């Protein structure tokens, strides 16, 4: 039995992830970092449980969502600030 795949876009690029994956898993397929700090340093998920907020992205035009604790959904559009 094969796993159900979800299709979404990350920064305009098509990505597929297994149903049950986080948005962070989808972003990690196409980006090395998710955003930049105020000083311009690249940032990516650190804690993996939503505490550090280093994985913030925009999802379907809503900003500052934590990718590591947000489940991926079919058809969603994700934008990094990297």
Coordinates of C-alpha atoms in Angstrom, one line a residue:
X1 CA 0.0 0.0 0.0
X2 CA 1.5 3.4 -1.0
X3 CA 1.2 6.5 1.1
X4 CA -1.2 9.3 0.0
X5 CA 0.8 12.2 -1.4
X6 CA -0.1 15.9 -1.0
X7 CA 0.8 18.5 -3.6
X8 CA 1.6 22.1 -2.6
X9 CA 3.7 25.0 -3.7
X10 CA 6.7 26.4 -1.9
X11 CA 7.9 29.8 -3.2
X12 CA 6.1 29.0 -6.5
X13 CA 7.7 25.5 -6.9
X14 CA 5.6 22.4 -6.9
X15 CA 6.4 20.0 -4.0
X16 CA 5.0 16.6 -3.0
X17 CA 5.0 15.3 0.6
X18 CA 3.5 12.3 2.3
X19 CA 0.1 13.0 3.9
X20 CA 0.8 13.7 7.6
X21 CA 4.0 15.7 6.9
X22 CA 4.6 19.2 8.2
X23 CA 5.0 22.3 6.1
X24 CA 8.6 22.4 7.3
X25 CA 9.2 19.0 5.5
X26 CA 7.9 20.5 2.3
X27 CA 9.9 23.7 2.5
X28 CA 13.1 21.7 3.3
X29 CA 12.8 20.0 -0.1
X30 CA 13.4 23.3 -1.9
X31 CA 15.0 25.7 0.5
X32 CA 18.0 25.7 2.8
X33 CA 16.6 28.4 5.0
X34 CA 13.1 29.7 5.7
X35 CA 13.7 33.3 6.5
X36 CA 16.4 35.9 7.4
X37 CA 16.9 37.5 10.7
X38 CA 16.9 41.3 11.1
X39 CA 20.7 41.3 10.6
X40 CA 20.3 39.2 7.4
X41 CA 21.4 35.8 8.8
X42 CA 19.6 32.8 7.2
X43 CA 17.3 31.0 9.7
X44 CA 15.8 27.5 9.6
X45 CA 13.9 25.2 12.0
X46 CA 15.8 24.6 15.2
X47 CA 13.5 23.0 17.8
X48 CA 11.0 21.2 15.5
X49 CA 8.1 21.8 18.0
X50 CA 7.1 25.5 17.4
X51 CA 8.9 27.0 20.4
X52 CA 11.8 28.8 18.7
X53 CA 9.7 30.2 15.8
X54 CA 12.7 30.1 13.4
X55 CA 10.5 28.3 10.8
X56 CA 8.0 31.1 10.3
X57 CA 6.5 31.2 6.8
X58 CA 3.4 32.6 5.0
X59 CA 0.7 30.1 4.1
X60 CA -2.1 31.0 1.9
X61 CA -1.5 34.7 2.5
X62 CA -1.3 34.4 6.3
X63 CA 2.1 35.3 7.7
X64 CA 4.1 34.3 10.7
X65 CA 2.9 30.7 10.8
X66 CA 5.3 28.1 12.3
X67 CA 6.0 25.5 9.6
X68 CA 7.2 22.8 11.9
X69 CA 3.9 22.4 13.6
X70 CA 1.6 23.1 10.7
X71 CA 0.4 20.1 8.8
X72 CA 0.7 20.2 5.0
X73 CA -2.5 20.3 3.1
X74 CA -3.2 19.6 -0.5
X75 CA -3.1 22.8 -2.6
X76 CA -1.6 25.1 0.0
X77 CA 0.8 27.9 -1.1
X78 CA 3.8 28.5 1.2
X79 CA 6.2 31.4 0.9
X80 CA 9.4 31.7 2.8
X81 CA 11.1 35.0 3.5
X82 CA 14.5 33.6 2.7

